[in-house]
């Protein structure tokens, strides 16, 4: 069976270094027919040039702080049968597109969401969720070994996370793409609701996985403390106008203000915000709500056909997946060996175990290597025991079983 063509769209603003790592991951996907579309400001465009990818990816210069407009700009350039979206602070597992596209074999499937791994590279940040008219998401239990087609009740939608989602291009174009009234926040949730209302079907594919680092931006610090909440408030107000009965708006807004206030106070107690910051952010949030309540809403019209031909990207993966593993005192040699294998075209998983109980962390290096570090007796799965007595070989096999499917490795 021929794999459908996929356009991977990345929007970036003010995150050149983070975008570079995202592109490193995208250049190492195990998928036969995909193109990469980058919609970015000058810093992001420079990152594409720095990686010498200018001739291999489609790019569009865009610096406006409006993620919906930027995504629509990417859709205009995208020529794949399917469109996949990933953020500029995320890195996909090598089999990401294989698993994300699998549910589209069913003709009724219009959208697919995957699982998102958090900053430690191991724990899941988001799995399957549904969302309601107020924008509140609720976890859903699904079989984590295979895709599941989900049909929500009236007034709800299956949520796809903006950093790991795919759509049929024809469907997305028919429904007008992303609504520019959402400059940031709830933009993909609004699309989910519109698709559900039109009777479109969404699937969740748990093995389609990306790692989401939550890189700092104009809206938040590296410690995830907010810098500004204006567009959060504005987007919520727009969402309520689009989807929620008017008589519920005040209660939803009151609940959100209370929840955000608790979060701001927690950041202040932790030393990530000053009292003056909390007062300013509270004011900006309320100002945003007022702005969103009067923001002009326009009717979305179908998007045009792509403006460019499909531009296949040649993946850097040319060999079989490989594993490099050893102890922390050999870290430099292990990293050098892993980088050499990655340069030669292998998808490399590097394990560096120390004689400790340190928790494990996973990240992709600039060399394109998946590196996992931690204590031989420490946690990887955060729900496990603090102390895990084991041998080196047993521990390695346990970690290989954990990652074998998304990494494309044979299970030990």
Coordinates of C-alpha atoms in Angstrom, one line a residue:
X1 CA 0.0 0.0 0.0
X2 CA 1.4 3.4 -1.0
X3 CA 1.9 5.8 1.9
X4 CA 0.0 9.1 1.6
X5 CA 2.1 12.2 1.0
X6 CA 2.4 14.4 4.1
X7 CA 3.3 18.1 4.5
X8 CA 4.7 18.8 7.9
X9 CA 4.1 22.4 8.9
X10 CA 6.1 24.2 11.6
X11 CA 5.4 27.7 12.8
X12 CA 8.2 29.5 14.6
X13 CA 8.7 32.9 16.1
X14 CA 11.6 33.9 18.3
X15 CA 12.9 30.4 18.8
X16 CA 15.7 29.9 16.2
X17 CA 17.7 27.4 18.3
X18 CA 14.7 25.4 19.3
X19 CA 13.5 25.3 15.7
X20 CA 16.8 24.0 14.6
X21 CA 16.4 21.0 16.9
X22 CA 12.8 20.4 15.6
X23 CA 14.2 20.4 12.1
X24 CA 16.9 18.0 13.0
X25 CA 14.2 15.6 14.2
X26 CA 12.1 16.2 11.1
X27 CA 15.1 15.5 8.9
X28 CA 15.4 12.0 10.5
X29 CA 11.9 10.6 10.1
X30 CA 11.3 7.1 8.9
X31 CA 8.6 7.9 6.3
X32 CA 8.8 7.7 2.5
X33 CA 7.0 10.7 1.2
X34 CA 6.9 14.0 3.2
X35 CA 7.8 17.6 2.7
X36 CA 8.7 20.2 5.4
X37 CA 7.0 23.7 5.4
X38 CA 8.5 26.3 7.8
X39 CA 6.6 29.5 8.5
X40 CA 9.0 31.7 10.5
X41 CA 10.3 35.1 11.4
X42 CA 13.9 36.2 10.5
X43 CA 15.4 34.2 13.4
X44 CA 13.7 31.0 12.2
X45 CA 14.6 31.6 8.6
X46 CA 18.2 32.0 9.7
X47 CA 18.0 28.6 11.5
X48 CA 16.9 27.0 8.3
X49 CA 19.9 28.5 6.5
X50 CA 22.2 27.5 9.3
X51 CA 21.2 23.9 8.9
X52 CA 21.7 24.2 5.1
X53 CA 18.1 23.2 4.5
X54 CA 17.0 26.2 2.4
X55 CA 17.0 24.2 -0.8
X56 CA 15.2 21.2 0.7
X57 CA 12.2 22.8 2.6
X58 CA 9.5 25.2 1.8
X59 CA 9.7 28.4 3.7
X60 CA 7.5 31.5 4.3
X61 CA 8.5 34.6 6.1
X62 CA 6.0 35.6 8.7
X63 CA 6.6 37.6 11.9
X64 CA 3.1 38.5 13.0
X65 CA 2.1 37.2 16.4
X66 CA -0.8 35.2 15.1
X67 CA -0.4 31.4 15.0
X68 CA -3.6 30.9 13.1
X69 CA -2.6 33.1 10.3
X70 CA 0.8 31.5 10.2
X71 CA -0.6 28.0 10.0
X72 CA -2.9 29.1 7.2
X73 CA 0.2 30.5 5.4
X74 CA 1.8 27.1 5.8
X75 CA -1.3 25.3 4.5
X76 CA -1.2 27.5 1.3
X77 CA 2.3 26.1 0.6
X78 CA 1.5 22.6 1.6
X79 CA 0.8 20.1 -1.2
X80 CA 0.6 16.8 0.7
X81 CA -2.6 14.8 0.9
X82 CA -2.3 15.0 4.6
X83 CA -1.1 17.9 6.8
X84 CA 0.8 17.3 10.0
X85 CA 1.6 20.0 12.5
X86 CA 4.3 20.2 15.1
X87 CA 5.5 23.1 17.3
X88 CA 9.0 24.7 17.1
X89 CA 9.8 23.4 20.6
X90 CA 9.0 19.8 19.9
X91 CA 10.9 16.9 18.3
X92 CA 9.2 13.8 16.7
X93 CA 10.1 10.2 17.3
X94 CA 11.4 8.7 14.0
X95 CA 8.1 6.7 13.4
X96 CA 5.9 9.7 14.1
X97 CA 4.4 10.1 10.6
X98 CA 4.0 6.4 10.2
X99 CA 1.7 6.2 13.2
X100 CA 0.1 9.6 12.7
X101 CA -1.0 8.7 9.2
X102 CA -2.1 5.1 9.9
X103 CA -5.7 5.9 10.9
X104 CA -6.3 7.8 7.6
X105 CA -6.5 4.4 5.9
X106 CA -10.1 4.6 7.1
X107 CA -11.8 7.0 4.7
X108 CA -14.1 8.6 7.3
X109 CA -11.2 9.8 9.4
X110 CA -10.6 13.5 8.9
X111 CA -8.2 14.2 11.8
X112 CA -5.7 12.4 14.0
X113 CA -4.0 13.3 17.2
X114 CA -1.0 11.7 18.9
X115 CA 0.5 11.5 22.3
X116 CA 2.8 14.2 23.6
X117 CA 5.8 13.6 25.9
X118 CA 6.9 16.2 28.4
X119 CA 10.1 17.9 29.2
X120 CA 11.8 14.9 30.8
X121 CA 11.4 13.0 27.6
X122 CA 9.6 10.1 29.3
X123 CA 6.4 11.2 31.1
X124 CA 3.4 11.9 28.9
X125 CA 2.2 15.5 28.9
X126 CA -1.0 14.9 27.0
X127 CA -2.7 11.7 25.9
X128 CA -6.3 11.4 24.6
X129 CA -8.8 14.1 25.6
X130 CA -12.2 15.5 24.6
X131 CA -13.1 19.1 24.9
X132 CA -16.4 20.9 25.5
X133 CA -18.1 24.2 24.6
X134 CA -16.2 26.0 27.4
X135 CA -12.8 24.9 26.2
X136 CA -12.3 22.5 29.2
X137 CA -10.5 19.3 28.2
X138 CA -11.3 15.9 29.9
X139 CA -9.0 12.8 29.7
X140 CA -10.2 9.8 27.7
X141 CA -9.1 6.2 28.2
X142 CA -8.0 4.6 25.0
X143 CA -6.0 1.4 24.1
X144 CA -2.4 2.7 24.0
X145 CA -1.3 0.0 21.6
X146 CA -3.4 1.0 18.6
X147 CA -5.3 3.9 17.0
X148 CA -8.9 4.5 18.2
X149 CA -11.6 6.2 16.3
X150 CA -13.7 8.3 18.7
X151 CA -17.2 9.8 18.4
X152 CA -17.9 12.4 21.1
X153 CA -21.4 13.3 22.2
X154 CA -23.1 16.5 21.0
X155 CA -21.4 19.6 22.2
X156 CA -18.0 18.0 22.6
X157 CA -15.0 17.3 20.3
X158 CA -12.0 15.0 20.3
X159 CA -9.0 17.3 21.1
X160 CA -5.8 17.3 19.0
X161 CA -2.8 19.0 20.5
X162 CA -1.3 21.7 18.2
X163 CA 2.2 20.1 18.5
X164 CA 1.1 16.7 17.3
X165 CA -1.9 16.6 14.9
X166 CA -2.8 15.7 11.4
X167 CA -5.6 16.4 9.0
X168 CA -6.7 15.6 5.5
X169 CA -5.8 18.7 3.5
X170 CA -9.1 18.7 1.6
X171 CA -11.1 18.7 4.9
X172 CA -9.0 21.4 6.5
X173 CA -9.3 23.6 3.4
X174 CA -13.0 23.0 3.1
X175 CA -13.5 24.2 6.7
X176 CA -11.4 27.3 6.3
X177 CA -8.3 26.3 8.1
X178 CA -7.5 28.0 11.4
X179 CA -9.5 31.0 12.6
X180 CA -7.3 34.2 12.7
X181 CA -9.4 35.5 15.6
X182 CA -7.3 33.1 17.7
X183 CA -3.9 34.7 17.7
X184 CA -2.7 32.3 20.3
X185 CA -4.4 29.6 22.4
X186 CA -7.5 27.5 21.7
X187 CA -6.9 27.8 17.9
X188 CA -6.7 24.0 17.3
X189 CA -9.5 23.4 19.9
X190 CA -11.8 25.7 17.9
X191 CA -11.0 23.7 14.8
X192 CA -11.8 20.4 16.7
X193 CA -15.2 21.8 17.6
X194 CA -16.0 22.9 14.1
X195 CA -15.0 19.5 12.7
X196 CA -17.1 17.7 15.3
X197 CA -20.1 19.9 14.6
X198 CA -19.8 19.1 10.9
X199 CA -19.8 15.3 11.7
X200 CA -16.1 14.8 10.9
X201 CA -14.3 11.9 12.6
X202 CA -11.2 12.1 14.7
X203 CA -8.9 9.3 15.7
X204 CA -6.2 9.1 18.4
X205 CA -3.0 7.3 17.6
X206 CA -1.0 6.8 20.8
X207 CA 2.2 5.6 19.1
X208 CA 2.5 8.8 17.1
X209 CA 4.7 10.6 19.6
X210 CA 6.5 13.9 19.9
X211 CA 8.7 15.3 22.7
X212 CA 7.5 18.8 23.8
X213 CA 10.1 20.9 25.5
X214 CA 8.1 24.0 26.4
X215 CA 10.9 26.4 25.1
X216 CA 10.9 30.0 26.4
X217 CA 9.1 32.5 24.3
X218 CA 7.6 36.0 24.4
X219 CA 4.7 34.5 26.4
X220 CA 6.6 32.4 29.0
X221 CA 9.9 31.9 30.7
X222 CA 12.1 28.7 30.6
X223 CA 10.5 27.9 34.0
X224 CA 7.0 28.1 32.3
X225 CA 6.1 31.3 34.2
X226 CA 3.9 33.5 32.1
X227 CA 5.2 36.8 30.7
X228 CA 1.8 37.9 29.3
X229 CA -1.7 36.6 29.4
X230 CA -3.5 39.1 27.1
X231 CA -4.1 36.6 24.3
X232 CA -5.0 33.8 26.6
X233 CA -7.9 36.0 27.8
X234 CA -8.8 37.2 24.3
X235 CA -8.8 33.7 22.9
X236 CA -11.0 32.4 25.6
X237 CA -13.5 35.2 25.0
X238 CA -13.5 34.5 21.2
X239 CA -13.9 30.7 21.9
X240 CA -16.9 31.3 24.1
X241 CA -18.6 33.6 21.5
X242 CA -18.0 30.9 18.9
X243 CA -19.1 27.8 20.8
X244 CA -20.7 28.5 24.2
X245 CA -24.2 29.7 25.1
X246 CA -24.1 33.3 26.2
X247 CA -25.6 32.7 29.5
X248 CA -22.6 30.5 30.5
X249 CA -19.9 33.0 29.6
X250 CA -19.6 34.8 32.9
X251 CA -19.3 31.6 34.9
X252 CA -16.7 30.2 32.6
X253 CA -14.7 33.4 32.8
X254 CA -14.9 33.5 36.5
X255 CA -13.7 29.9 36.8
X256 CA -10.8 30.7 34.5
X257 CA -9.8 33.8 36.4
X258 CA -9.7 31.8 39.6
X259 CA -7.7 29.0 38.1
X260 CA -5.1 31.4 36.6
X261 CA -4.9 33.3 39.9
X262 CA -4.0 30.1 41.7
X263 CA -1.3 29.4 39.1
X264 CA 0.1 32.9 39.3
X265 CA 0.3 32.7 43.1
X266 CA 2.0 29.3 42.9
X267 CA 4.7 30.8 40.5
X268 CA 5.1 33.7 43.0
X269 CA 5.6 31.4 45.9
X270 CA 8.2 29.4 43.9
X271 CA 10.1 32.6 43.2
X272 CA 9.4 32.7 39.5
X273 CA 7.2 35.8 39.6
X274 CA 7.3 39.0 41.7
X275 CA 4.1 40.4 43.3
X276 CA 4.2 43.2 40.7
X277 CA 4.3 40.6 38.0
X278 CA 1.2 38.9 39.4
X279 CA -0.7 42.2 39.4
X280 CA 0.3 43.1 35.9
X281 CA -0.6 39.6 34.6
X282 CA -4.0 39.7 36.2
X283 CA -4.7 43.0 34.6
X284 CA -3.5 41.8 31.2
X285 CA -5.7 38.7 31.4
X286 CA -8.8 40.8 32.1
X287 CA -7.9 43.3 29.4
X288 CA -7.6 40.4 27.0
X289 CA -11.0 39.1 27.9
X290 CA -12.5 42.5 27.2
X291 CA -10.7 42.7 23.9
X292 CA -11.8 39.2 22.9
X293 CA -15.4 40.0 23.7
X294 CA -15.4 42.7 21.0
X295 CA -12.9 41.3 18.5
X296 CA -14.2 41.1 15.0
X297 CA -15.3 37.6 14.0
X298 CA -15.5 36.8 10.3
X299 CA -17.0 33.9 8.5
X300 CA -14.4 31.4 7.5
X301 CA -14.3 30.5 3.8
X302 CA -12.6 27.5 2.0
X303 CA -8.9 27.8 1.5
X304 CA -7.4 27.8 -2.0
X305 CA -5.5 24.9 -3.6
X306 CA -1.7 24.8 -2.7
X307 CA 0.4 27.4 -4.5
X308 CA 3.5 25.2 -4.9
X309 CA 4.1 21.6 -6.0
X310 CA 5.0 18.9 -3.5
X311 CA 8.7 19.0 -2.6
X312 CA 9.8 15.6 -1.2
X313 CA 12.3 15.8 1.6
X314 CA 15.1 13.2 1.6
X315 CA 15.3 11.8 5.1
X316 CA 18.8 11.5 6.6
X317 CA 17.9 8.0 7.9
X318 CA 19.5 5.6 5.5
X319 CA 20.3 2.7 7.8
X320 CA 18.8 0.5 10.5
X321 CA 18.2 1.8 14.0
X322 CA 21.1 1.3 16.3
X323 CA 21.7 1.3 20.1
X324 CA 24.7 2.6 21.9
X325 CA 24.9 2.0 25.6
X326 CA 27.4 2.3 28.4
X327 CA 28.4 3.7 31.7
X328 CA 28.7 7.3 32.6
X329 CA 32.5 7.3 32.9
X330 CA 32.7 6.5 29.2
X331 CA 30.2 9.3 28.3
X332 CA 32.4 11.2 25.8
X333 CA 33.4 8.1 23.9
X334 CA 29.8 6.9 23.8
X335 CA 28.5 10.2 22.5
X336 CA 31.2 10.3 19.9
X337 CA 30.3 6.8 18.7
X338 CA 26.6 7.6 18.6
X339 CA 27.2 10.8 16.7
X340 CA 29.3 9.0 14.1
X341 CA 26.5 6.4 13.6
X342 CA 23.9 9.1 13.3
X343 CA 26.0 11.0 10.7
X344 CA 26.3 7.7 8.7
X345 CA 22.4 7.5 8.5
X346 CA 21.4 5.4 11.5
X347 CA 18.6 6.3 14.0
X348 CA 20.6 6.1 17.2
X349 CA 19.4 5.6 20.7
X350 CA 22.1 6.3 23.3
X351 CA 21.9 5.1 26.9
X352 CA 24.3 6.4 29.5
X353 CA 23.8 4.9 33.0
X354 CA 25.5 6.2 36.1
X355 CA 25.9 4.2 39.3
X356 CA 23.2 6.2 41.0
X357 CA 19.4 6.5 41.6
X358 CA 19.1 9.6 39.4
X359 CA 15.9 10.0 37.5
X360 CA 16.2 9.4 33.7
X361 CA 15.8 12.1 31.1
X362 CA 15.7 11.8 27.3
X363 CA 16.4 14.4 24.6
X364 CA 17.6 14.6 21.0
X365 CA 21.1 16.1 20.6
X366 CA 22.2 18.5 17.9
X367 CA 23.9 15.5 16.3
X368 CA 20.5 13.8 15.9
X369 CA 21.0 11.2 18.6
X370 CA 18.3 10.2 21.1
X371 CA 20.2 10.3 24.4
X372 CA 18.9 8.9 27.6
X373 CA 20.8 9.6 30.9
X374 CA 20.1 8.5 34.4
X375 CA 21.0 6.2 37.2
X376 CA 21.3 2.5 36.7
X377 CA 18.9 2.1 39.7
X378 CA 16.9 5.3 39.1
X379 CA 13.4 6.0 37.7
X380 CA 12.5 6.4 34.1
X381 CA 8.8 5.9 34.4
X382 CA 8.0 8.4 37.2
X383 CA 5.3 6.1 38.7
X384 CA 7.9 3.4 39.5
X385 CA 9.8 2.9 42.8
X386 CA 12.6 5.3 43.7
X387 CA 15.2 2.4 43.9
X388 CA 15.2 -0.2 41.2
X389 CA 17.8 -2.9 41.8
X390 CA 18.9 -4.4 38.5
X391 CA 21.8 -5.3 36.3
X392 CA 23.1 -3.2 33.4
X393 CA 21.7 -5.6 30.8
X394 CA 18.3 -5.9 32.4
X395 CA 18.0 -2.2 32.8
X396 CA 18.9 -1.6 29.2
X397 CA 16.4 -4.2 28.0
X398 CA 13.7 -2.7 30.1
X399 CA 14.3 0.8 28.5
X400 CA 14.5 -0.7 25.0
X401 CA 11.1 -2.3 25.5
X402 CA 9.7 1.0 26.6
X403 CA 10.8 2.9 23.5
X404 CA 10.9 0.1 20.9
X405 CA 7.7 1.0 19.0
X406 CA 8.1 4.8 18.6
X407 CA 11.8 4.5 18.0
X408 CA 11.4 1.7 15.4
X409 CA 13.6 -0.7 17.4
X410 CA 13.1 -4.5 17.6
X411 CA 11.9 -5.4 21.1
X412 CA 14.6 -7.2 23.1

